[in-house]
């Protein structure tokens, strides 16, 4: 199965032949038809990946704090090894896609094979041929909505959440 991934050290993006995910409890396997690229999020991910280790640390002080805490609990060597192990792995890209359910875990009754679904979630709705998606990160797509449009569902939901958090109101204009 092909998946679009990035090298955390260099920021290089390429397709890789990787094993297809397994069906796990509480979810579905989805054959991706369309995968949306979020220009802002994915550009930021790639820019961070291409930076030096020091520049990465400056850009993500929250992660530096986590590493320091890990070092306090497990030792500096363990923290060093964990950071380098993380940098030596490829990272999946994408978090908004649409496709067809190909397999459903026992106990998942909302979906069946053949359903068209929109999927959400980093590490779940990747730019990959097949994705495992937990049931709460998938929604059936109505027949009148194209799979291409449905692949934008997560990005639209994020935008709607931003609007909700602003609590907009219609103001009455006085004359």
C-alpha positions as a Python dict, from the first residue, in 0.01 Angstrom:
ca = {
    (1, 'X'): (0, 0, 0),
    (2, 'X'): (128, 347, -81),
    (3, 'X'): (135, 630, 174),
    (4, 'X'): (266, 985, 152),
    (5, 'X'): (512, 1043, 436),
    (6, 'X'): (781, 1286, 545),
    (7, 'X'): (1125, 1229, 688),
    (8, 'X'): (1141, 1412, 1023),
    (9, 'X'): (1511, 1486, 981),
    (10, 'X'): (1515, 1631, 631),
    (11, 'X'): (1155, 1731, 565),
    (12, 'X'): (1164, 1532, 240),
    (13, 'X'): (823, 1407, 129),
    (14, 'X'): (782, 1090, -72),
    (15, 'X'): (549, 798, -128),
    (16, 'X'): (642, 480, 54),
    (17, 'X'): (523, 125, 15),
    (18, 'X'): (408, 36, 368),
    (19, 'X'): (196, -245, 514),
    (20, 'X'): (-177, -178, 512),
    (21, 'X'): (-320, -108, 856),
    (22, 'X'): (-500, -385, 1038),
    (23, 'X'): (-862, -367, 1144),
    (24, 'X'): (-872, -294, 1517),
    (25, 'X'): (-1159, -290, 1765),
    (26, 'X'): (-1385, 13, 1748),
    (27, 'X'): (-1314, 117, 1393),
    (28, 'X'): (-1326, 64, 1020),
    (29, 'X'): (-1081, 21, 735),
    (30, 'X'): (-1136, 276, 459),
    (31, 'X'): (-1003, 268, 103),
    (32, 'X'): (-921, 633, 37),
    (33, 'X'): (-1080, 792, -268),
    (34, 'X'): (-982, 1153, -194),
    (35, 'X'): (-748, 1304, 61),
    (36, 'X'): (-748, 1678, 129),
    (37, 'X'): (-426, 1871, 165),
    (38, 'X'): (-439, 2136, 435),
    (39, 'X'): (-191, 2392, 304),
    (40, 'X'): (-130, 2564, 639),
    (41, 'X'): (-98, 2260, 864),
    (42, 'X'): (102, 2050, 624),
    (43, 'X'): (331, 2335, 524),
    (44, 'X'): (406, 2398, 892),
    (45, 'X'): (479, 2028, 945),
    (46, 'X'): (717, 2019, 650),
    (47, 'X'): (889, 2344, 748),
    (48, 'X'): (947, 2214, 1100),
    (49, 'X'): (1083, 1884, 966),
    (50, 'X'): (1338, 2058, 746),
    (51, 'X'): (1483, 2266, 1034),
    (52, 'X'): (1795, 2180, 1231),
    (53, 'X'): (1753, 2020, 1573),
    (54, 'X'): (1818, 2355, 1744),
    (55, 'X'): (1567, 2534, 1521),
    (56, 'X'): (1313, 2259, 1592),
    (57, 'X'): (1367, 2313, 1965),
    (58, 'X'): (1319, 2690, 1928),
    (59, 'X'): (1003, 2638, 1723),
    (60, 'X'): (848, 2386, 1965),
    (61, 'X'): (932, 2482, 2327),
    (62, 'X'): (641, 2264, 2441),
    (63, 'X'): (825, 1957, 2311),
    (64, 'X'): (1149, 2070, 2473),
    (65, 'X'): (968, 2079, 2808),
    (66, 'X'): (844, 1725, 2749),
    (67, 'X'): (1197, 1606, 2670),
    (68, 'X'): (1334, 1775, 2983),
    (69, 'X'): (1065, 1613, 3196),
    (70, 'X'): (1135, 1276, 3035),
    (71, 'X'): (1508, 1322, 3105),
    (72, 'X'): (1433, 1400, 3471),
    (73, 'X'): (1233, 1081, 3507),
    (74, 'X'): (1436, 846, 3286),
    (75, 'X'): (1781, 998, 3248),
    (76, 'X'): (1951, 1211, 2984),
    (77, 'X'): (2067, 914, 2778),
    (78, 'X'): (1713, 771, 2758),
    (79, 'X'): (1580, 1112, 2652),
    (80, 'X'): (1852, 1148, 2389),
    (81, 'X'): (1775, 802, 2249),
    (82, 'X'): (1401, 871, 2246),
    (83, 'X'): (1444, 1200, 2058),
    (84, 'X'): (1670, 1039, 1797),
    (85, 'X'): (1439, 739, 1760),
    (86, 'X'): (1153, 980, 1694),
    (87, 'X'): (1358, 1173, 1439),
    (88, 'X'): (1454, 849, 1264),
    (89, 'X'): (1091, 758, 1190),
    (90, 'X'): (879, 865, 897),
    (91, 'X'): (571, 1073, 971),
    (92, 'X'): (235, 1028, 808),
    (93, 'X'): (72, 1331, 651),
    (94, 'X'): (-294, 1422, 623),
    (95, 'X'): (-595, 1432, 851),
    (96, 'X'): (-899, 1473, 627),
    (97, 'X'): (-1009, 1220, 366),
    (98, 'X'): (-1305, 1036, 220),
    (99, 'X'): (-1343, 686, 89),
    (100, 'X'): (-1524, 354, 101),
    (101, 'X'): (-1547, 128, 404),
    (102, 'X'): (-1386, -206, 321),
    (103, 'X'): (-1401, -372, 664),
    (104, 'X'): (-1583, -312, 992),
    (105, 'X'): (-1471, -424, 1339),
    (106, 'X'): (-1699, -639, 1553),
    (107, 'X'): (-1933, -424, 1757),
    (108, 'X'): (-1928, -133, 1513),
    (109, 'X'): (-2286, -108, 1389),
    (110, 'X'): (-2293, 240, 1232),
    (111, 'X'): (-2110, 132, 918),
    (112, 'X'): (-2092, -155, 677),
    (113, 'X'): (-1864, -244, 387),
    (114, 'X'): (-1942, -27, 85),
    (115, 'X'): (-2047, 283, 282),
    (116, 'X'): (-1889, 608, 166),
    (117, 'X'): (-1743, 797, 463),
    (118, 'X'): (-1559, 1117, 546),
    (119, 'X'): (-1275, 1060, 793),
    (120, 'X'): (-1086, 1280, 1036),
    (121, 'X'): (-781, 1273, 1253),
    (122, 'X'): (-406, 1300, 1234),
    (123, 'X'): (-254, 950, 1226),
    (124, 'X'): (-591, 816, 1105),
    (125, 'X'): (-714, 1000, 794),
    (126, 'X'): (-377, 1001, 620),
    (127, 'X'): (-269, 1046, 261),
    (128, 'X'): (-266, 668, 220),
    (129, 'X'): (-447, 411, 11),
    (130, 'X'): (-607, 248, 317),
    (131, 'X'): (-664, 395, 662),
    (132, 'X'): (-782, 254, 993),
    (133, 'X'): (-1029, 506, 1138),
    (134, 'X'): (-1199, 486, 1478),
    (135, 'X'): (-1578, 491, 1448),
    (136, 'X'): (-1606, 835, 1613),
    (137, 'X'): (-1379, 989, 1347),
    (138, 'X'): (-1588, 875, 1049),
    (139, 'X'): (-1927, 984, 921),
    (140, 'X'): (-2141, 851, 636),
    (141, 'X'): (-2146, 1072, 325),
    (142, 'X'): (-2490, 1153, 177),
    (143, 'X'): (-2540, 1039, -186),
    (144, 'X'): (-2567, 1396, -317),
    (145, 'X'): (-2219, 1487, -180),
    (146, 'X'): (-1916, 1393, -389),
    (147, 'X'): (-1625, 1212, -226),
    (148, 'X'): (-1400, 1500, -334),
    (149, 'X'): (-1616, 1746, -138),
    (150, 'X'): (-1648, 1504, 156),
    (151, 'X'): (-1268, 1486, 185),
    (152, 'X'): (-1279, 1849, 306),
    (153, 'X'): (-1514, 1769, 597),
    (154, 'X'): (-1249, 1784, 869),
    (155, 'X'): (-1101, 2109, 742),
    (156, 'X'): (-1452, 2258, 731),
    (157, 'X'): (-1528, 2132, 1081),
    (158, 'X'): (-1212, 2298, 1214),
    (159, 'X'): (-1315, 2626, 1052),
    (160, 'X'): (-1667, 2595, 1200),
    (161, 'X'): (-1519, 2535, 1546),
    (162, 'X'): (-1323, 2857, 1510),
    (163, 'X'): (-1644, 3042, 1427),
    (164, 'X'): (-1824, 2879, 1723),
    (165, 'X'): (-1547, 2979, 1963),
    (166, 'X'): (-1580, 3341, 1852),
    (167, 'X'): (-1954, 3329, 1935),
    (168, 'X'): (-2058, 3562, 1653),
    (169, 'X'): (-2383, 3752, 1682),
    (170, 'X'): (-2585, 3947, 1433),
    (171, 'X'): (-2593, 4306, 1545),
    (172, 'X'): (-2899, 4516, 1485),
    (173, 'X'): (-2805, 4820, 1284),
    (174, 'X'): (-2952, 5145, 1414),
    (175, 'X'): (-3050, 5423, 1179),
}
